[in-house]
Tab-separated table of C-alpha atoms and ligand atoms in Angstrom:
chain	number	residue	atom	x	y	z
A	1088	UNK	CA	-7.830	-37.141	-23.053
A	1089	UNK	CA	-8.749	-33.479	-23.035
A	1090	UNK	CA	-8.414	-31.047	-20.175
A	1091	UNK	CA	-11.543	-29.202	-19.115
A	1092	UNK	CA	-10.765	-26.030	-17.151
A	1093	UNK	CA	-12.526	-26.111	-13.755
A	1094	UNK	CA	-15.526	-23.830	-13.271
A	1095	UNK	CA	-15.896	-21.330	-10.422
A	1096	UNK	CA	-17.838	-23.822	-8.281
A	1097	UNK	CA	-15.052	-26.393	-8.597
A	1098	UNK	CA	-12.427	-23.763	-7.741
A	1099	UNK	CA	-14.413	-22.599	-4.699
A	1100	UNK	CA	-14.633	-26.215	-3.509
A	1101	UNK	CA	-10.879	-26.675	-3.986
A	1102	UNK	CA	-10.201	-23.535	-1.949
A	1103	UNK	CA	-12.570	-24.552	0.847
A	1104	UNK	CA	-13.976	-22.425	3.655
A	1105	UNK	CA	-11.713	-19.425	4.201
A	1106	UNK	CA	-13.858	-17.655	6.804
A	1107	UNK	CA	-11.547	-18.651	9.670
A	1108	UNK	CA	-8.379	-17.407	7.971
A	1109	UNK	CA	-6.868	-14.102	9.156
A	1110	UNK	CA	-8.335	-11.124	7.309
A	1111	UNK	CA	-5.217	-10.462	5.205
A	1112	UNK	CA	-5.147	-14.096	4.016
A	1113	UNK	CA	-8.845	-13.927	3.178
A	1114	UNK	CA	-8.060	-10.944	0.963
A	1115	UNK	CA	-5.001	-12.683	-0.497
A	1116	UNK	CA	-7.063	-15.674	-1.670
A	1117	UNK	CA	-9.869	-13.690	-3.240
A	1118	UNK	CA	-9.879	-12.935	-6.917
A	1119	UNK	CA	-12.693	-10.416	-6.726
A	1120	UNK	CA	-12.073	-6.774	-7.649
A	1121	UNK	CA	-8.507	-7.117	-8.933
A	1122	UNK	CA	-8.881	-10.196	-11.192
A	1123	UNK	CA	-5.209	-10.896	-10.492
A	1124	UNK	CA	-5.526	-14.623	-11.114
A	1125	UNK	CA	-6.158	-15.869	-14.629
A	1126	UNK	CA	-7.936	-18.992	-15.821
A	1127	UNK	CA	-5.848	-21.779	-17.238
A	1128	UNK	CA	-5.772	-21.504	-21.045
A	1129	UNK	CA	-6.712	-24.485	-23.163
A	1130	UNK	CA	-3.596	-26.659	-23.603
A	1131	UNK	CA	-2.188	-27.295	-27.090
A	1132	UNK	CA	0.396	-29.573	-28.724
A	1133	UNK	CA	2.771	-30.956	-26.139
A	1134	UNK	CA	1.727	-28.552	-23.341
A	1135	UNK	CA	1.723	-30.232	-19.933
A	1136	UNK	CA	-2.065	-30.517	-19.605
A	1137	UNK	CA	-2.405	-31.773	-23.181
A	1138	UNK	CA	-0.275	-34.845	-22.443
A	1139	UNK	CA	-0.603	-35.353	-18.673
A	1140	UNK	CA	-3.790	-36.171	-16.859
A	1141	UNK	CA	-3.949	-34.007	-13.732
A	1142	UNK	CA	-6.756	-34.432	-11.238
A	1143	UNK	CA	-5.949	-31.297	-9.271
A	1144	UNK	CA	-5.369	-31.158	-5.534
A	1145	UNK	CA	-7.963	-29.512	-3.341
A	1146	UNK	CA	-7.120	-27.952	0.030
A	1147	UNK	CA	-8.755	-30.968	1.659
A	1148	UNK	CA	-6.698	-33.511	-0.281
A	1149	UNK	CA	-3.549	-31.496	0.474
A	1150	UNK	CA	-4.279	-31.781	4.196
A	1151	UNK	CA	-4.529	-35.545	3.822
A	1152	UNK	CA	-1.177	-35.919	2.033
A	1153	UNK	CA	1.001	-38.504	3.757
A	1154	UNK	CA	4.385	-37.443	2.425
A	1155	UNK	CA	5.055	-33.753	2.751
A	1156	UNK	CA	7.650	-31.778	4.634
A	1157	UNK	CA	6.206	-29.844	7.570
A	1158	UNK	CA	8.403	-27.625	9.763
A	1159	UNK	CA	8.249	-28.590	13.414
A	1160	UNK	CA	10.293	-27.999	16.563
A	1161	UNK	CA	13.882	-27.416	15.382
A	1162	UNK	CA	13.401	-28.995	11.913
A	1163	UNK	CA	13.052	-25.809	9.910
A	1164	UNK	CA	16.018	-25.606	7.565
A	1165	UNK	CA	15.955	-25.985	3.794
A	1166	UNK	CA	19.501	-26.980	2.829
A	1167	UNK	CA	20.600	-26.163	-0.713
A	1168	UNK	CA	23.623	-28.149	-1.885
A	1169	UNK	CA	25.288	-26.778	-5.046
A	1170	UNK	CA	27.092	-29.486	-7.011
A	1171	UNK	CA	29.753	-28.640	-9.598
A	1172	UNK	CA	30.768	-25.229	-10.866
A	1173	UNK	CA	28.557	-22.134	-10.752
A	1174	UNK	CA	31.426	-19.832	-11.700
A	1175	UNK	CA	30.414	-19.501	-15.340
A	1176	UNK	CA	28.936	-16.049	-16.191
A	1177	UNK	CA	25.801	-17.783	-17.513
A	1178	UNK	CA	25.270	-19.898	-14.382
A	1179	UNK	CA	22.289	-19.275	-12.119
A	1180	UNK	CA	23.151	-16.555	-9.541
A	1181	UNK	CA	23.015	-18.735	-6.424
A	1182	UNK	CA	23.004	-16.091	-3.687
A	1183	UNK	CA	20.196	-14.139	-5.370
A	1184	UNK	CA	18.071	-17.242	-6.003
A	1185	UNK	CA	18.429	-18.168	-2.325
A	1186	UNK	CA	17.238	-14.689	-1.282
A	1187	UNK	CA	14.000	-15.296	-3.202
A	1188	UNK	CA	13.561	-18.718	-1.550
A	1189	UNK	CA	14.110	-17.131	1.891
A	1190	UNK	CA	11.397	-14.563	1.226
A	1191	UNK	CA	8.954	-17.116	-0.203
A	1192	UNK	CA	9.332	-19.792	2.483
A	1193	UNK	CA	9.088	-17.421	5.391
A	1194	UNK	CA	9.153	-19.433	8.618
A	1195	UNK	CA	12.013	-21.620	7.393
A	1196	UNK	CA	15.729	-21.007	7.288
A	1197	UNK	CA	17.261	-21.444	3.847
A	1198	UNK	CA	20.931	-22.334	4.037
A	1199	UNK	CA	23.333	-22.516	1.122
A	1200	UNK	CA	25.888	-25.284	1.726
A	1201	UNK	CA	29.484	-25.015	0.446
A	1202	UNK	CA	29.800	-26.173	-3.171
A	1203	UNK	CA	31.007	-29.712	-3.794
A	1204	UNK	CA	32.478	-31.216	-6.957
A	1205	UNK	CA	31.214	-34.211	-8.872
A	1206	UNK	CA	32.842	-37.355	-7.542
A	1207	UNK	CA	34.017	-40.304	-9.623
A	1208	UNK	CA	31.388	-42.609	-8.114
A	1209	UNK	CA	28.514	-40.496	-9.497
A	1210	UNK	CA	26.920	-42.214	-12.470
A	1211	UNK	CA	27.211	-40.228	-15.680
A	1212	UNK	CA	27.036	-40.627	-19.443
A	1213	UNK	CA	27.723	-38.598	-22.582
A	1214	UNK	CA	24.729	-37.632	-24.735
A	1215	UNK	CA	25.105	-35.463	-27.853
A	1216	UNK	CA	28.556	-34.433	-26.655
A	1217	UNK	CA	27.335	-33.295	-23.246
A	1218	UNK	CA	28.006	-34.971	-19.899
A	1219	UNK	CA	24.898	-35.826	-17.898
A	1220	UNK	CA	24.613	-37.138	-14.328
A	1221	UNK	CA	21.998	-39.593	-13.098
A	1222	UNK	CA	19.642	-38.220	-10.458
A	1223	UNK	CA	19.944	-41.172	-8.061
A	1224	UNK	CA	23.647	-40.369	-7.648
A	1225	UNK	CA	22.633	-37.031	-6.093
A	1226	UNK	CA	20.122	-38.728	-3.784
A	1227	UNK	CA	22.818	-41.233	-2.719
A	1228	UNK	CA	25.217	-38.391	-1.977
A	1229	UNK	CA	22.647	-36.351	-0.001
A	1230	UNK	CA	21.596	-39.433	2.029
A	1231	UNK	CA	25.189	-40.531	2.658
A	1232	UNK	CA	26.312	-37.103	3.864
A	1233	UNK	CA	23.289	-36.314	6.009
A	1234	UNK	CA	25.368	-36.628	9.184
A	1235	UNK	CA	27.548	-33.736	7.929
A	1236	UNK	CA	24.547	-31.409	7.972
A	1237	UNK	CA	22.651	-30.489	11.115
A	1238	UNK	CA	20.135	-33.343	11.316
A	1239	UNK	CA	18.303	-31.603	14.155
A	1240	UNK	CA	17.562	-28.713	11.813
A	1241	UNK	CA	17.124	-30.381	8.429
A	1242	UNK	CA	13.637	-30.182	6.954
A	1243	UNK	CA	14.537	-30.839	3.312
A	1244	UNK	CA	17.773	-30.891	1.353
A	1245	UNK	CA	18.032	-30.290	-2.375
A	1246	UNK	CA	20.987	-30.451	-4.747
A	1247	UNK	CA	21.225	-27.912	-7.546
A	1248	UNK	CA	23.619	-28.086	-10.434
A	1249	UNK	CA	24.478	-26.439	-13.741
A	1250	UNK	CA	25.122	-29.903	-15.206
A	1251	UNK	CA	22.514	-31.705	-17.264
A	1252	UNK	CA	20.765	-34.581	-15.430
A	1253	UNK	CA	18.705	-37.676	-16.334
A	1254	UNK	CA	16.579	-40.037	-14.217
A	1255	UNK	CA	17.077	-43.303	-16.120
A	1256	UNK	CA	18.735	-44.552	-19.304
A	1257	UNK	CA	15.618	-44.334	-21.478
A	1258	UNK	CA	15.190	-40.585	-20.765
A	1259	UNK	CA	17.041	-37.830	-22.612
A	1260	UNK	CA	17.081	-35.456	-19.645
A	1261	UNK	CA	15.029	-34.164	-16.742
A	1262	UNK	CA	14.795	-30.664	-15.220
A	1263	UNK	CA	14.577	-32.082	-11.715
A	1264	UNK	CA	13.370	-34.885	-9.524
A	1265	UNK	CA	12.027	-34.980	-5.977
A	1266	UNK	CA	12.170	-37.788	-3.441
A	1267	UNK	CA	9.325	-36.769	-1.075
A	1268	UNK	CA	9.736	-39.765	1.261
A	1269	UNK	CA	13.346	-38.813	1.958
A	1270	UNK	CA	12.627	-35.048	1.695
A	1271	UNK	CA	15.351	-34.735	-0.945
A	1272	UNK	CA	15.431	-33.221	-4.425
A	1273	UNK	CA	17.801	-32.535	-7.292
A	1274	UNK	CA	17.346	-29.769	-9.863
A	1275	UNK	CA	19.373	-28.776	-12.860
A	1276	UNK	CA	19.510	-25.171	-14.065
A	1277	UNK	CA	21.432	-26.197	-17.224
A	1278	UNK	CA	18.470	-26.075	-19.599
A	1279	UNK	CA	17.125	-22.862	-18.047
A	1280	UNK	CA	20.006	-20.999	-19.698
A	1281	UNK	CA	18.390	-19.239	-22.706
A	1282	UNK	CA	21.538	-20.048	-24.714
A	1283	UNK	CA	21.709	-23.703	-23.606
A	1284	UNK	CA	21.060	-25.136	-27.043
A	1285	UNK	CA	23.724	-22.897	-28.554
A	1286	UNK	CA	26.236	-23.775	-25.852
A	1287	UNK	CA	27.731	-26.546	-27.935
A	1288	UNK	CA	28.836	-23.889	-30.390
A	1289	UNK	CA	30.865	-22.055	-27.730
A	1290	UNK	CA	28.712	-18.973	-27.311
A	1291	UNK	CA	30.714	-15.891	-26.402
A	1292	UNK	CA	29.955	-14.613	-22.918
A	1293	UNK	CA	29.285	-11.178	-24.443
A	1294	UNK	CA	26.273	-12.691	-26.235
A	1295	UNK	CA	24.647	-13.273	-22.861
A	1296	UNK	CA	22.730	-10.017	-22.494
A	1297	UNK	CA	20.971	-8.456	-19.490
A	1298	UNK	CA	17.718	-9.726	-20.966
A	1299	UNK	CA	19.126	-13.298	-20.930
A	1300	UNK	CA	20.293	-12.768	-17.353
A	1301	UNK	CA	16.775	-11.822	-16.228
A	1302	UNK	CA	15.176	-14.765	-18.073
A	1303	UNK	CA	17.717	-17.068	-16.415
A	1304	UNK	CA	17.093	-15.619	-12.944
A	1305	UNK	CA	13.332	-15.817	-13.347
A	1306	UNK	CA	13.471	-19.454	-14.527
A	1307	UNK	CA	15.865	-20.490	-11.740
A	1308	UNK	CA	13.731	-18.833	-9.044
A	1309	UNK	CA	10.467	-20.286	-10.332
A	1310	UNK	CA	11.985	-23.758	-10.772
A	1311	UNK	CA	13.389	-23.831	-7.238
A	1312	UNK	CA	10.163	-22.512	-5.658
A	1313	UNK	CA	7.992	-24.885	-7.715
A	1314	UNK	CA	10.134	-27.910	-6.862
A	1315	UNK	CA	10.372	-27.030	-3.173
A	1316	UNK	CA	6.581	-26.580	-3.306
A	1317	UNK	CA	6.341	-30.260	-4.350
A	1318	UNK	CA	8.443	-31.320	-1.343
A	1319	UNK	CA	6.027	-29.356	0.848
A	1320	UNK	CA	3.165	-31.422	-0.576
A	1321	UNK	CA	1.810	-29.166	-3.340
A	1322	UNK	CA	0.842	-31.128	-6.445
A	1323	UNK	CA	0.386	-29.582	-9.877
A	1324	UNK	CA	-2.267	-26.895	-10.003
A	1325	UNK	CA	-5.173	-26.967	-12.460
A	1326	UNK	CA	-7.222	-24.124	-10.980
A	1327	UNK	CA	-5.504	-20.980	-12.268
A	1328	UNK	CA	-2.368	-19.875	-14.052
A	1329	UNK	CA	-0.004	-20.559	-11.150
A	1330	UNK	CA	3.589	-21.242	-10.110
A	1331	UNK	CA	2.524	-24.843	-9.443
A	1332	UNK	CA	1.301	-25.565	-13.011
A	1333	UNK	CA	3.175	-28.369	-14.734
A	1334	UNK	CA	5.448	-27.349	-17.637
A	1335	UNK	CA	6.739	-29.466	-20.487
A	1336	UNK	CA	8.933	-26.934	-22.242
A	1337	UNK	CA	10.576	-23.531	-21.814
A	1338	UNK	CA	7.791	-21.583	-23.583
A	1339	UNK	CA	5.247	-22.987	-21.143
A	1340	UNK	CA	7.611	-22.362	-18.232
A	1341	UNK	CA	8.100	-18.725	-19.262
A	1342	UNK	CA	4.322	-18.254	-19.444
A	1343	UNK	CA	3.888	-19.253	-15.820
A	1344	UNK	CA	3.893	-16.712	-13.037
A	1345	UNK	CA	6.215	-16.547	-10.032
A	1346	UNK	CA	3.282	-16.498	-7.618
A	1347	UNK	CA	0.804	-18.961	-6.188
A	1348	UNK	CA	-2.899	-18.955	-7.020
A	1349	UNK	CA	-5.404	-18.710	-4.114
A	1350	UNK	CA	-5.721	-22.506	-3.730
A	1351	UNK	CA	-1.949	-23.115	-3.648
A	1352	UNK	CA	-1.301	-20.048	-1.464
A	1353	UNK	CA	-3.750	-21.369	1.096
A	1354	UNK	CA	-1.980	-24.754	1.126
A	1355	UNK	CA	1.404	-23.153	1.732
A	1356	UNK	CA	-0.082	-20.867	4.396
A	1357	UNK	CA	-1.548	-23.858	6.250
A	1358	UNK	CA	1.998	-25.220	6.600
A	1359	UNK	CA	3.979	-22.044	7.290
A	1360	UNK	CA	1.438	-19.607	8.843
A	1361	UNK	CA	3.354	-16.629	7.448
A	1362	UNK	CA	2.234	-13.030	7.300
A	1363	UNK	CA	1.204	-12.740	3.659
A	1364	UNK	CA	1.849	-8.983	3.723
A	1365	UNK	CA	5.430	-9.432	4.922
A	1366	UNK	CA	6.124	-12.218	2.397
A	1367	UNK	CA	4.682	-10.194	-0.496
A	1368	UNK	CA	6.544	-7.034	0.536
A	1369	UNK	CA	9.890	-8.859	0.731
A	1370	UNK	CA	9.247	-10.615	-2.566
A	1371	UNK	CA	8.192	-7.409	-4.353
A	1372	UNK	CA	11.349	-5.653	-3.107
A	1373	UNK	CA	13.554	-8.485	-4.407
A	1374	UNK	CA	11.773	-8.417	-7.777
A	1375	UNK	CA	12.413	-4.676	-7.987
A	1376	UNK	CA	16.077	-5.010	-7.002
A	1377	UNK	CA	16.851	-7.770	-9.509
A	1378	UNK	CA	14.805	-6.626	-12.501
A	1379	UNK	CA	11.731	-8.893	-12.379
A	1380	UNK	CA	9.491	-5.963	-13.287
A	1381	UNK	CA	6.220	-7.738	-14.127
A	1382	UNK	CA	6.398	-9.773	-10.942
A	1383	UNK	CA	7.092	-6.646	-8.893
A	1384	UNK	CA	3.996	-4.950	-10.331
A	1385	UNK	CA	1.855	-8.032	-9.566
A	1386	UNK	CA	3.004	-8.346	-5.935
A	1387	UNK	CA	2.553	-4.608	-5.282
A	1388	UNK	CA	-0.949	-4.705	-6.789
A	1389	UNK	CA	-1.871	-7.645	-4.565
A	1390	UNK	CA	-0.479	-5.852	-1.537
A	1391	UNK	CA	-2.786	-2.925	-2.303
A	1392	UNK	CA	-5.761	-5.353	-2.443
A	1393	UNK	CA	-4.767	-7.017	0.831
A	1394	UNK	CA	-4.334	-3.681	2.612
A	1395	UNK	CA	-7.795	-2.522	1.481
A	1396	UNK	CA	-9.342	-4.773	4.076
B	1774	ZN	ZN1	6.181	-29.931	-10.972
B	1775	ZN	ZN1	-2.246	-22.990	-7.940
């Protein structure tokens, strides 16, 4: 199995006819002039596309997806349920991550629920001296407690945790898992910590530098947006370097951008009908405030392209 990057004709077909989109969206999904979107590099070793066969998802096939969350009437809230402690200095900064999700999924409310602790009935195990929780325990909890949330507002609900998680006994770990039929997900930020592998050796907090903090923030934001993207029906992208590319390891994850390619942006737009200028402006401002410099430059450059209409 070897991945063949799609040619321009294939990409144009995946994007579909954009002539009826608003002018700013037409500009946002064009790669002409700025060359802001890069081709997918050839995968190597255990890169995602080297070991997973991905067919790609065109705009047309996205529209035909049976299981995807679509905001309607009052059902417009993305609930985020933190599980376990986030008080550690190396934990993902919840409030900041949520601000990015609010900007990205404009048209939805994003609500951070009060933290809960792990309960004794959650299935766990010890692996290499580290406690891990099984993902179905989170799904059980989120299903069981649905009545405690506002069911007239709930669009999707996802648990996030700093604990390590696993989907079944034969797996060592998983970064996250989605349950599209139930509109639920669970994601662990544990392995996004740049010092995760050293954490067994009791890393001093002072060793966690500002650079680590920015890597951690960037990984947490991109993981949450990518995984929520799956719940909204976006499959892995094979058209460009994109937030929705699959990733097998941290190096691949760090090489991926915190933005959607034209094909994926159009899919998200068809669901949320946002103003791309407002979304990009909010996102660029957040990137600037919290030190995601490269991302800030990218969003501002795209805004310039969009405004040149
Ligand atoms: Zn994915
Ligand atoms: Zn994409």
